[in-house]
Amino acid sequence: MAAAALTETTTIHTDEFRRGRAAVRVEPLPPLRRAPLPAGRPRAWYEAHNRRLKAMRLAIALLDTGVYRPASADNGRIRDTAARIGVHPPSDTTCRMVRALIA
């Protein structure tokens, strides 16, 4: 049953399959529903939480573009990636967090 579902969403071109580069098309997942943040925490907690989320988004975007080493993720590249994905420019602290997540 799972194989039938896989064949419906999978496209393999014979030339690419022979070369070992099979092209697989995967349907995107629906976006996750965001839950509201808990009330009553200190402001510093919310700032740290949002900073961690931003760092995670940026680290994922950098990994998707082929940046796998923290040394190649300087502040300029991280800020360029933030502009490309529509995120406000990160601070130096957030850039350090992004490099820590990539490591």
C-alpha positions as a LaTeX table, in Angstrom:
\begin{tabular}{lrrr}
\hline
Residue & $x$ (\AA) & $y$ (\AA) & $z$ (\AA) \\
\hline
Met1 & 0.00 & 0.00 & 0.00 \\
Ala2 & 2.81 & 2.43 & 0.86 \\
Ala3 & 4.62 & 1.52 & $-2.34$ \\
Ala4 & 1.57 & 2.49 & $-4.38$ \\
Ala5 & 1.43 & 5.90 & $-2.69$ \\
Leu6 & 5.15 & 6.37 & $-3.29$ \\
Thr7 & 4.89 & 5.62 & $-6.99$ \\
Glu8 & 2.18 & 8.23 & $-7.43$ \\
Thr9 & 4.34 & 11.07 & $-6.10$ \\
Thr10 & 7.72 & 9.80 & $-7.37$ \\
Thr11 & 9.10 & 10.65 & $-10.78$ \\
Ile12 & 12.34 & 9.00 & $-11.87$ \\
His13 & 13.84 & 9.92 & $-15.20$ \\
Thr14 & 15.67 & 7.00 & $-16.81$ \\
Asp15 & 18.77 & 9.01 & $-17.76$ \\
Glu16 & 19.20 & 10.35 & $-14.25$ \\
Phe17 & 18.45 & 6.95 & $-12.74$ \\
Arg18 & 21.23 & 5.35 & $-14.78$ \\
Arg19 & 23.68 & 8.01 & $-13.61$ \\
Gly20 & 22.66 & 7.49 & $-9.98$ \\
Arg21 & 20.85 & 10.85 & $-9.70$ \\
Ala22 & 17.20 & 9.91 & $-9.47$ \\
Ala23 & 14.90 & 12.93 & $-9.37$ \\
Val24 & 12.28 & 12.44 & $-6.68$ \\
Arg25 & 9.37 & 14.86 & $-6.32$ \\
Val26 & 7.92 & 15.00 & $-2.81$ \\
Glu27 & 4.73 & 16.85 & $-1.94$ \\
Pro28 & 5.27 & 19.61 & 0.68 \\
Leu29 & 3.83 & 19.20 & 4.15 \\
Pro30 & 1.08 & 21.55 & 5.32 \\
Pro31 & 2.31 & 24.38 & 7.57 \\
Leu32 & 2.23 & 23.77 & 11.30 \\
Arg33 & $-0.26$ & 25.64 & 13.46 \\
Arg34 & 1.53 & 27.95 & 15.86 \\
Ala35 & 0.49 & 27.76 & 19.48 \\
Pro36 & 0.44 & 30.98 & 21.49 \\
Leu37 & 3.32 & 31.53 & 23.88 \\
Pro38 & 2.59 & 30.99 & 27.58 \\
Ala39 & 1.62 & 34.10 & 29.48 \\
Gly40 & 3.24 & 35.38 & 32.64 \\
Arg41 & 6.91 & 34.82 & 31.80 \\
Pro42 & 9.54 & 37.55 & 32.14 \\
Arg43 & 10.23 & 39.59 & 29.02 \\
Ala44 & 13.77 & 38.17 & 28.78 \\
Trp45 & 12.31 & 34.68 & 28.34 \\
Tyr46 & 10.25 & 35.75 & 25.31 \\
Glu47 & 13.24 & 37.56 & 23.78 \\
Ala48 & 15.46 & 34.50 & 24.22 \\
His49 & 12.77 & 32.19 & 22.86 \\
Asn50 & 12.22 & 34.29 & 19.74 \\
Arg51 & 15.99 & 34.62 & 19.24 \\
Arg52 & 16.34 & 30.82 & 19.34 \\
Leu53 & 13.53 & 30.41 & 16.81 \\
Lys54 & 15.14 & 32.96 & 14.48 \\
Ala55 & 18.52 & 31.27 & 14.82 \\
Met56 & 16.96 & 27.91 & 13.96 \\
Arg57 & 15.25 & 29.31 & 10.86 \\
Leu58 & 18.49 & 30.87 & 9.70 \\
Ala59 & 20.53 & 27.73 & 10.39 \\
Ile60 & 18.09 & 25.62 & 8.39 \\
Ala61 & 18.17 & 28.10 & 5.49 \\
Leu62 & 21.97 & 28.09 & 5.50 \\
Leu63 & 22.12 & 24.30 & 5.57 \\
Asp64 & 19.69 & 24.22 & 2.64 \\
Thr65 & 22.03 & 26.46 & 0.65 \\
Gly66 & 25.05 & 24.25 & 1.34 \\
Val67 & 26.72 & 26.02 & 4.28 \\
Tyr68 & 27.74 & 23.15 & 6.55 \\
Arg69 & 30.66 & 24.66 & 8.48 \\
Pro70 & 30.40 & 27.47 & 11.04 \\
Ala71 & 33.58 & 29.04 & 9.66 \\
Ser72 & 31.89 & 29.65 & 6.31 \\
Ala73 & 28.86 & 31.29 & 7.95 \\
Asp74 & 30.10 & 34.78 & 8.68 \\
Asn75 & 27.76 & 37.55 & 9.83 \\
Gly76 & 27.39 & 38.92 & 6.31 \\
Arg77 & 26.28 & 35.59 & 4.87 \\
Ile78 & 23.85 & 35.03 & 7.74 \\
Arg79 & 22.36 & 38.51 & 7.25 \\
Asp80 & 22.11 & 37.99 & 3.48 \\
Thr81 & 20.27 & 34.72 & 4.13 \\
Ala82 & 17.94 & 36.52 & 6.55 \\
Ala83 & 17.09 & 39.08 & 3.86 \\
Arg84 & 16.52 & 36.30 & 1.32 \\
Ile85 & 14.07 & 34.39 & 3.53 \\
Gly86 & 12.30 & 37.52 & 4.79 \\
Val87 & 13.60 & 37.74 & 8.35 \\
His88 & 14.79 & 40.95 & 10.03 \\
Pro89 & 18.59 & 41.26 & 10.11 \\
Pro90 & 19.94 & 39.28 & 13.07 \\
Ser91 & 22.13 & 40.73 & 15.80 \\
Asp92 & 25.68 & 39.55 & 16.46 \\
Thr93 & 24.35 & 37.37 & 19.29 \\
Thr94 & 21.88 & 35.65 & 16.96 \\
Cys95 & 24.64 & 35.13 & 14.39 \\
Arg96 & 26.73 & 33.39 & 17.06 \\
Met97 & 23.75 & 31.18 & 17.89 \\
Val98 & 23.34 & 30.27 & 14.20 \\
Arg99 & 26.99 & 29.21 & 14.00 \\
Ala100 & 26.58 & 27.16 & 17.19 \\
Leu101 & 23.58 & 25.36 & 15.68 \\
Ile102 & 25.47 & 24.57 & 12.48 \\
Ala103 & 28.45 & 23.11 & 14.40 \\
\hline
\end{tabular}
